[in-house]
Coordinates of C-alpha atoms and ligand atoms in Angstrom, one line a residue:
X488 CA -107.2 62.5 -63.8
X489 CA -108.5 63.1 -67.3
X490 CA -111.5 61.2 -68.4
X491 CA -111.0 58.1 -70.3
X492 CA -112.2 58.0 -74.1
X493 CA -114.9 55.5 -74.9
X494 CA -114.1 52.6 -77.2
X495 CA -116.8 50.5 -78.7
X496 CA -116.8 47.7 -81.3
X497 CA -119.1 44.6 -82.2
X498 CA -119.2 41.3 -83.6
X499 CA -122.2 39.3 -85.1
X500 CA -122.8 36.0 -83.2
X501 CA -123.3 34.1 -86.5
X502 CA -120.8 31.4 -87.6
X503 CA -117.6 30.6 -86.2
X504 CA -115.3 33.6 -85.5
X505 CA -112.2 33.5 -87.7
X506 CA -108.5 34.6 -87.6
X507 CA -109.6 37.5 -89.6
X508 CA -111.9 38.6 -86.6
X509 CA -109.1 38.1 -84.4
X510 CA -106.4 40.1 -86.1
X511 CA -108.7 42.9 -87.4
X512 CA -110.6 43.4 -84.3
X513 CA -110.5 41.1 -81.1
X514 CA -106.9 41.5 -80.5
X515 CA -107.3 45.4 -80.4
X516 CA -110.0 45.1 -78.3
X517 CA -107.9 43.1 -75.9
X518 CA -105.0 45.2 -76.0
X519 CA -106.6 48.6 -75.4
X520 CA -109.6 47.7 -73.1
X521 CA -107.9 49.4 -70.3
X522 CA -106.9 52.3 -72.0
X523 CA -110.3 53.2 -72.8
X524 CA -113.9 52.9 -71.4
X525 CA -114.6 49.9 -73.3
X526 CA -117.8 48.4 -74.6
X527 CA -118.0 45.3 -76.8
X528 CA -121.4 44.4 -78.5
X529 CA -122.5 41.2 -79.6
X530 CA -124.8 42.5 -82.3
X531 CA -127.6 39.7 -82.6
X532 CA -130.1 42.4 -84.2
X533 CA -127.7 42.7 -87.2
X534 CA -127.8 39.0 -87.7
X535 CA -131.4 39.2 -88.5
X536 CA -130.4 40.9 -91.9
X537 CA -129.9 37.6 -93.7
X538 CA -131.5 34.2 -93.2
X539 CA -131.0 33.0 -89.8
X540 CA -131.8 30.0 -87.5
X541 CA -133.3 31.2 -84.2
X542 CA -131.9 28.3 -82.1
X543 CA -128.4 28.6 -83.6
X544 CA -128.7 32.5 -83.0
X545 CA -129.6 32.0 -79.2
X546 CA -126.8 29.4 -78.8
X547 CA -124.1 31.5 -80.9
X548 CA -124.8 34.5 -78.9
X549 CA -123.7 32.6 -75.6
X550 CA -120.7 31.1 -77.6
X551 CA -119.6 34.4 -78.9
X552 CA -119.7 35.7 -75.4
X553 CA -117.7 32.7 -74.1
X554 CA -115.3 33.4 -76.9
X555 CA -114.8 37.1 -76.1
X556 CA -114.0 36.3 -72.3
X557 CA -111.5 33.4 -73.6
X558 CA -109.5 35.8 -75.7
X559 CA -109.2 38.1 -72.6
X560 CA -111.9 40.6 -72.6
X561 CA -112.2 41.4 -69.0
X562 CA -115.6 41.6 -67.7
X563 CA -114.5 43.7 -64.9
X564 CA -112.9 46.3 -66.8
X565 CA -115.1 46.1 -70.0
X566 CA -118.7 46.1 -70.8
X567 CA -119.7 43.1 -73.1
X568 CA -123.5 43.2 -73.8
X569 CA -125.8 41.8 -76.3
X570 CA -127.3 44.2 -78.5
X571 CA -131.0 43.2 -78.0
X572 CA -130.7 43.3 -74.3
X573 CA -130.6 47.2 -74.6
X574 CA -133.7 48.6 -76.3
X575 CA -132.0 51.7 -77.2
X576 CA -130.3 50.3 -80.1
X577 CA -133.4 49.8 -82.2
X578 CA -135.0 53.0 -80.9
X579 CA -132.0 55.2 -81.9
X580 CA -131.7 53.2 -85.0
X581 CA -134.8 54.6 -86.3
X582 CA -133.7 58.2 -85.9
X583 CA -130.6 57.3 -87.8
X584 CA -132.6 55.9 -90.6
X585 CA -134.4 59.2 -90.8
X586 CA -130.9 61.0 -90.8
X587 CA -129.2 58.9 -93.2
X588 CA -130.2 59.0 -97.0
X589 CA -131.5 56.4 -99.3
X590 CA -128.5 57.3 -101.5
X591 CA -125.9 56.9 -98.9
X592 CA -127.2 53.4 -97.7
X593 CA -127.3 52.5 -101.6
X594 CA -123.6 53.1 -101.9
X595 CA -122.6 50.5 -99.1
X596 CA -120.4 47.9 -100.4
X597 CA -121.3 45.3 -97.8
X598 CA -125.0 45.8 -98.9
X599 CA -124.2 45.2 -102.6
X600 CA -122.1 42.2 -101.8
X601 CA -124.6 40.6 -99.5
X602 CA -127.8 41.2 -101.5
X603 CA -125.9 40.1 -104.8
X604 CA -127.8 37.0 -106.1
X605 CA -130.2 36.9 -103.4
X606 CA -133.9 36.9 -104.5
X607 CA -135.2 38.0 -100.9
X608 CA -133.2 40.7 -99.8
X609 CA -134.4 41.8 -96.2
X610 CA -135.0 45.5 -95.8
X611 CA -133.0 45.5 -92.7
X612 CA -129.9 44.4 -94.7
X613 CA -130.4 47.7 -96.4
X614 CA -130.7 49.9 -93.3
X615 CA -128.1 47.9 -91.3
X616 CA -125.7 50.8 -91.3
X617 CA -128.0 53.1 -89.7
X618 CA -128.4 50.4 -86.9
X619 CA -124.6 50.3 -86.7
X620 CA -124.6 54.0 -86.5
X621 CA -127.1 53.9 -83.5
X622 CA -124.9 51.3 -82.0
X623 CA -121.9 53.3 -82.1
X624 CA -123.4 56.8 -81.1
X625 CA -125.6 55.4 -78.3
X626 CA -122.4 55.1 -76.3
X627 CA -120.8 58.6 -77.2
X628 CA -118.0 56.5 -78.5
X629 CA -114.7 58.1 -79.5
X630 CA -113.0 55.1 -81.1
X631 CA -114.2 52.3 -83.1
X632 CA -111.3 49.5 -83.7
X633 CA -112.4 47.5 -86.7
X634 CA -111.1 45.5 -89.9
X635 CA -111.1 47.5 -93.0
X636 CA -114.1 46.0 -94.3
X637 CA -116.1 48.3 -91.6
X638 CA -114.3 51.4 -92.8
X639 CA -117.1 52.8 -95.0
X640 CA -119.9 52.1 -92.3
X641 CA -117.8 54.4 -89.7
X642 CA -117.4 56.9 -92.5
X643 CA -121.3 57.0 -92.7
X644 CA -121.7 57.1 -88.9
X645 CA -119.5 60.2 -88.9
X646 CA -121.6 61.8 -91.5
X647 CA -124.9 60.9 -90.0
X648 CA -123.6 62.1 -86.6
X649 CA -122.4 65.5 -87.8
X650 CA -125.7 65.9 -89.8
X651 CA -127.8 65.2 -86.9
X652 CA -125.8 67.6 -84.5
X653 CA -126.1 70.2 -87.1
X654 CA -130.0 69.8 -87.6
X655 CA -131.0 69.3 -83.9
X656 CA -128.2 70.5 -81.7
X657 CA -125.0 68.7 -80.1
X658 CA -125.9 65.4 -79.1
X659 CA -123.5 62.7 -80.4
X660 CA -119.7 62.4 -79.9
X661 CA -118.1 62.0 -83.5
X662 CA -116.4 58.6 -83.4
X663 CA -113.3 57.7 -85.4
X664 CA -112.2 54.3 -86.7
X665 CA -109.2 52.7 -85.7
X666 CA -108.0 50.1 -88.5
X667 CA -104.9 48.1 -87.5
X668 CA -101.6 48.7 -89.4
X669 CA -101.1 45.1 -90.4
X670 CA -103.7 42.2 -91.1
X671 CA -106.6 44.9 -91.4
X672 CA -108.0 42.5 -94.2
X673 CA -107.0 38.9 -93.5
X674 CA -107.8 37.2 -96.8
X675 CA -109.2 33.5 -97.4
X676 CA -106.3 31.0 -97.6
X677 CA -107.7 29.2 -100.6
X678 CA -109.1 32.3 -102.3
X679 CA -106.6 35.0 -101.4
X680 CA -108.6 37.5 -103.6
X681 CA -111.4 37.2 -101.0
X682 CA -111.8 38.2 -97.3
X683 CA -111.7 35.6 -94.9
X684 CA -115.2 35.6 -93.7
X685 CA -117.2 33.4 -91.1
X686 CA -120.2 33.1 -93.5
X687 CA -118.0 31.8 -96.4
X688 CA -119.4 28.8 -98.1
X689 CA -116.4 26.7 -98.2
X690 CA -114.6 27.0 -94.9
X691 CA -111.4 25.4 -96.0
X692 CA -109.6 28.7 -96.7
X693 CA -110.7 30.0 -93.1
X694 CA -108.8 29.6 -89.8
X695 CA -111.4 29.4 -87.2
X696 CA -110.4 30.3 -83.8
X697 CA -111.7 27.0 -82.5
X698 CA -109.7 25.1 -84.9
X699 CA -107.6 22.0 -83.5
X700 CA -103.7 22.5 -84.1
X701 CA -104.0 19.8 -86.5
X702 CA -106.7 21.8 -88.6
X703 CA -104.7 24.8 -88.4
X704 CA -101.6 23.1 -89.8
X705 CA -103.3 21.3 -92.5
X706 CA -105.1 24.4 -93.8
X707 CA -102.1 26.7 -93.6
X708 CA -100.1 24.0 -95.6
X709 CA -102.8 23.9 -98.4
X710 CA -102.9 27.6 -98.6
X711 CA -102.8 28.8 -102.2
X712 CA -99.4 30.4 -103.1
X713 CA -98.0 31.2 -106.7
X714 CA -95.5 29.8 -109.2
X715 CA -92.8 32.5 -108.5
X716 CA -90.9 30.3 -105.9
X717 CA -89.5 33.3 -104.1
X718 CA -90.7 34.7 -100.7
X719 CA -91.2 38.3 -101.5
X720 CA -93.7 40.9 -100.0
X721 CA -95.4 42.8 -102.8
X722 CA -98.1 45.1 -101.9
X723 CA -100.4 45.5 -104.9
X724 CA -99.8 42.3 -107.2
X725 CA -102.8 40.2 -107.3
X726 CA -100.7 37.3 -108.5
X727 CA -98.7 37.1 -105.1
X728 CA -101.8 37.8 -102.8
X729 CA -101.4 34.2 -101.2
X730 CA -97.9 34.7 -100.0
X731 CA -98.8 38.3 -99.1
X732 CA -101.5 37.1 -96.8
X733 CA -99.3 34.5 -95.1
X734 CA -96.7 37.1 -94.5
X735 CA -99.0 39.6 -93.2
X736 CA -100.7 37.1 -91.0
X737 CA -96.9 36.2 -89.5
X738 CA -96.0 39.7 -89.3
X739 CA -99.2 40.8 -87.4
X740 CA -98.5 37.8 -84.8
X741 CA -94.9 38.5 -84.2
X742 CA -95.2 42.3 -84.4
X743 CA -92.7 42.9 -87.5
X744 CA -92.9 44.1 -90.8
X745 CA -93.9 41.8 -93.4
X746 CA -90.8 42.6 -95.6
X747 CA -88.6 41.8 -92.8
X748 CA -90.3 38.5 -92.1
X749 CA -90.1 37.8 -95.9
X750 CA -86.3 38.1 -95.8
X751 CA -86.2 35.0 -93.3
X752 CA -87.5 32.5 -95.8
X753 CA -86.3 31.0 -99.0
X754 CA -89.1 28.4 -99.4
X755 CA -93.0 28.7 -99.2
X756 CA -93.1 25.4 -97.2
X757 CA -90.9 27.1 -94.3
X758 CA -93.1 30.3 -94.3
X759 CA -96.1 28.2 -93.9
X760 CA -94.8 26.2 -91.1
X761 CA -93.8 29.3 -89.1
X762 CA -97.2 30.8 -89.8
X763 CA -99.1 27.8 -88.6
X764 CA -96.8 27.7 -85.5
X765 CA -97.4 31.4 -84.7
X766 CA -101.2 31.1 -85.2
X767 CA -101.4 27.9 -83.0
X768 CA -99.4 29.7 -80.2
X769 CA -102.0 32.4 -80.0
X770 CA -105.0 30.4 -80.4
X771 CA -104.3 27.1 -78.4
X772 CA -104.7 28.9 -75.0
X773 CA -107.7 30.8 -76.2
X774 CA -109.4 27.3 -77.2
X775 CA -108.6 25.8 -73.8
X776 CA -110.2 28.7 -71.9
X777 CA -113.2 28.7 -74.1
X778 CA -114.2 25.3 -73.1
X779 CA -114.3 26.2 -69.6
X780 CA -116.3 29.4 -70.1
X781 CA -118.7 28.1 -72.5
X782 CA -119.6 25.3 -70.0
X783 CA -120.5 27.8 -67.2
X784 CA -123.8 29.1 -68.2
X785 CA -124.5 30.7 -65.0
X786 CA -121.3 32.6 -65.0
X787 CA -121.8 33.7 -68.6
X788 CA -125.5 35.1 -67.9
X789 CA -124.2 37.0 -64.9
X790 CA -121.6 38.6 -66.9
X791 CA -123.9 39.4 -69.6
X792 CA -126.4 40.9 -67.0
X793 CA -123.7 43.1 -65.5
X794 CA -122.8 44.3 -69.0
X795 CA -126.4 45.1 -69.8
X796 CA -126.8 47.1 -66.6
X797 CA -123.8 49.2 -67.3
X798 CA -124.5 49.7 -71.1
X799 CA -128.4 50.9 -70.2
X800 CA -127.2 53.8 -68.1
X801 CA -125.2 55.5 -70.8
X802 CA -127.6 54.3 -73.6
X803 CA -130.8 55.7 -71.9
X804 CA -129.0 58.9 -71.3
X805 CA -128.2 59.4 -74.8
X806 CA -131.6 58.4 -76.3
X807 CA -133.4 60.6 -74.0
X808 CA -131.1 63.7 -75.1
X809 CA -131.7 62.4 -78.9
X810 CA -135.5 62.1 -78.6
X811 CA -135.7 65.7 -76.8
X812 CA -133.5 67.1 -79.7
X813 CA -135.6 65.9 -82.6
X814 CA -138.7 67.1 -80.7
X815 CA -140.5 64.1 -79.0
X816 CA -142.8 64.9 -76.3
X817 CA -141.2 63.6 -73.1
X818 CA -143.9 60.9 -71.9
X819 CA -143.9 62.2 -68.5
X820 CA -145.2 65.5 -69.7
X821 CA -148.6 63.9 -70.5
X822 CA -149.2 62.7 -67.2
X823 CA -151.8 64.6 -65.1
X824 CA -150.3 66.4 -62.1
X825 CA -146.6 65.4 -62.8
Ligands
LIG930 N1 -110.9 39.0 -93.0 C1 -110.9 39.9 -91.9 N2 -109.8 40.6 -91.9 C2 -109.8 41.8 -90.8 N3 -110.9 41.9 -90.0 C3 -112.0 41.3 -90.2 N4 -113.1 41.3 -89.5 C4 -114.0 40.4 -90.3 N5 -113.4 39.7 -91.1 C5 -112.2 40.2 -91.2 C6 -113.3 42.2 -88.5 O1 -114.1 41.6 -87.3 C7 -115.1 42.3 -86.7 C8 -116.4 41.4 -86.5 O2 -116.9 41.3 -87.7 P1 -118.5 40.9 -87.9 O3 -118.7 39.4 -87.5 O4 -119.5 41.8 -87.1 O5 -118.9 41.0 -89.2 P2 -118.0 41.1 -90.6 O6 -117.1 42.2 -90.7 O7 -119.2 40.7 -91.7 O8 -117.2 39.6 -90.5 P3 -117.3 38.4 -91.3 O9 -116.4 37.4 -90.7 O10 -117.1 38.7 -92.7 O11 -118.8 37.9 -90.8 P4 -119.9 37.5 -91.8 O12 -119.5 36.3 -92.5 O13 -120.9 37.0 -90.7 O14 -120.7 38.7 -92.5 C9 -115.3 43.6 -87.7 O15 -114.6 44.7 -87.1 C10 -114.7 43.3 -88.9 O16 -114.1 44.5 -89.5

């Protein structure tokens, strides 16, 4: 039998996960986890790039694990691992920082967005893409399913991996991004010109995966639309961004084309109602399962320990090859009589 390709992706354990995370990433993870040898990272080290609360980070890490299992990531098939549990991430990140250039890191849109207006920008926010490259390359990843906002980081990962291989010999698999054809960038319901983001200040435009049915209906009912009063799917018109977002969400959830979905509706109210129903249908079973998973800390810890063990095996192998390639002296060579 042919060897399965490796798939890897990650999520930060900060804030509450949104419908954007679900449609842009988690749904693909769940659907493809058996086709690939899959690793899903809870990237707690990335959470330190902006101001954070240690208690919330620890709790958020467990809650994110419970959510991933509730969504349907199967701990028997897939490796779910907390980034800080495998030292190789931070170790390989240094090699990546010494492979990427200052100019490349300066061009990252996410760095510009997240650092704007902040007086104390952490150096880690700047080098974040080098750590992300390490996350991916450590597992010899072939495929990285992510939302569109991450495509620039994956492109940089490909660049540094190619540069490293060229300079030091073939160590890393060059990964490719898998961006979903629909809902790759779910927009904020109240401000459809901005990405739905778990760290947004005003959560009113976010659908959180653990929102109640009522909250989901209320937020979608209040979603910003426009004064055209016709349900049309127009791709590049900023004036129609709100309706376009609703159509893309409903199309993604029902596996249809947004243009075909638009043809079913005359009124914005009906489109909103159908969208809310489709979202609730997907999210309410997840919410139910989450309650059980998050309460069972023993089970969660044991699945995470299993993940760490599996992940460490691949990671230590890659790290040893990368260390050797750059010329680090293997530690056992300095012991007498070894
Ligand atoms: N609005 C979105 N539409 C589609 N995909 C999205 N993703 C995030 N927002 C959307 C995808 O979700 C995965 C996990 O994201 P993350 O938590 O690691 O960080 P992020 O990309 O920075 O997402 P957020 O929600 O905006 O988090 P914060 O606010 O904490 O920075 C990724 O694959 C991402 O593409």
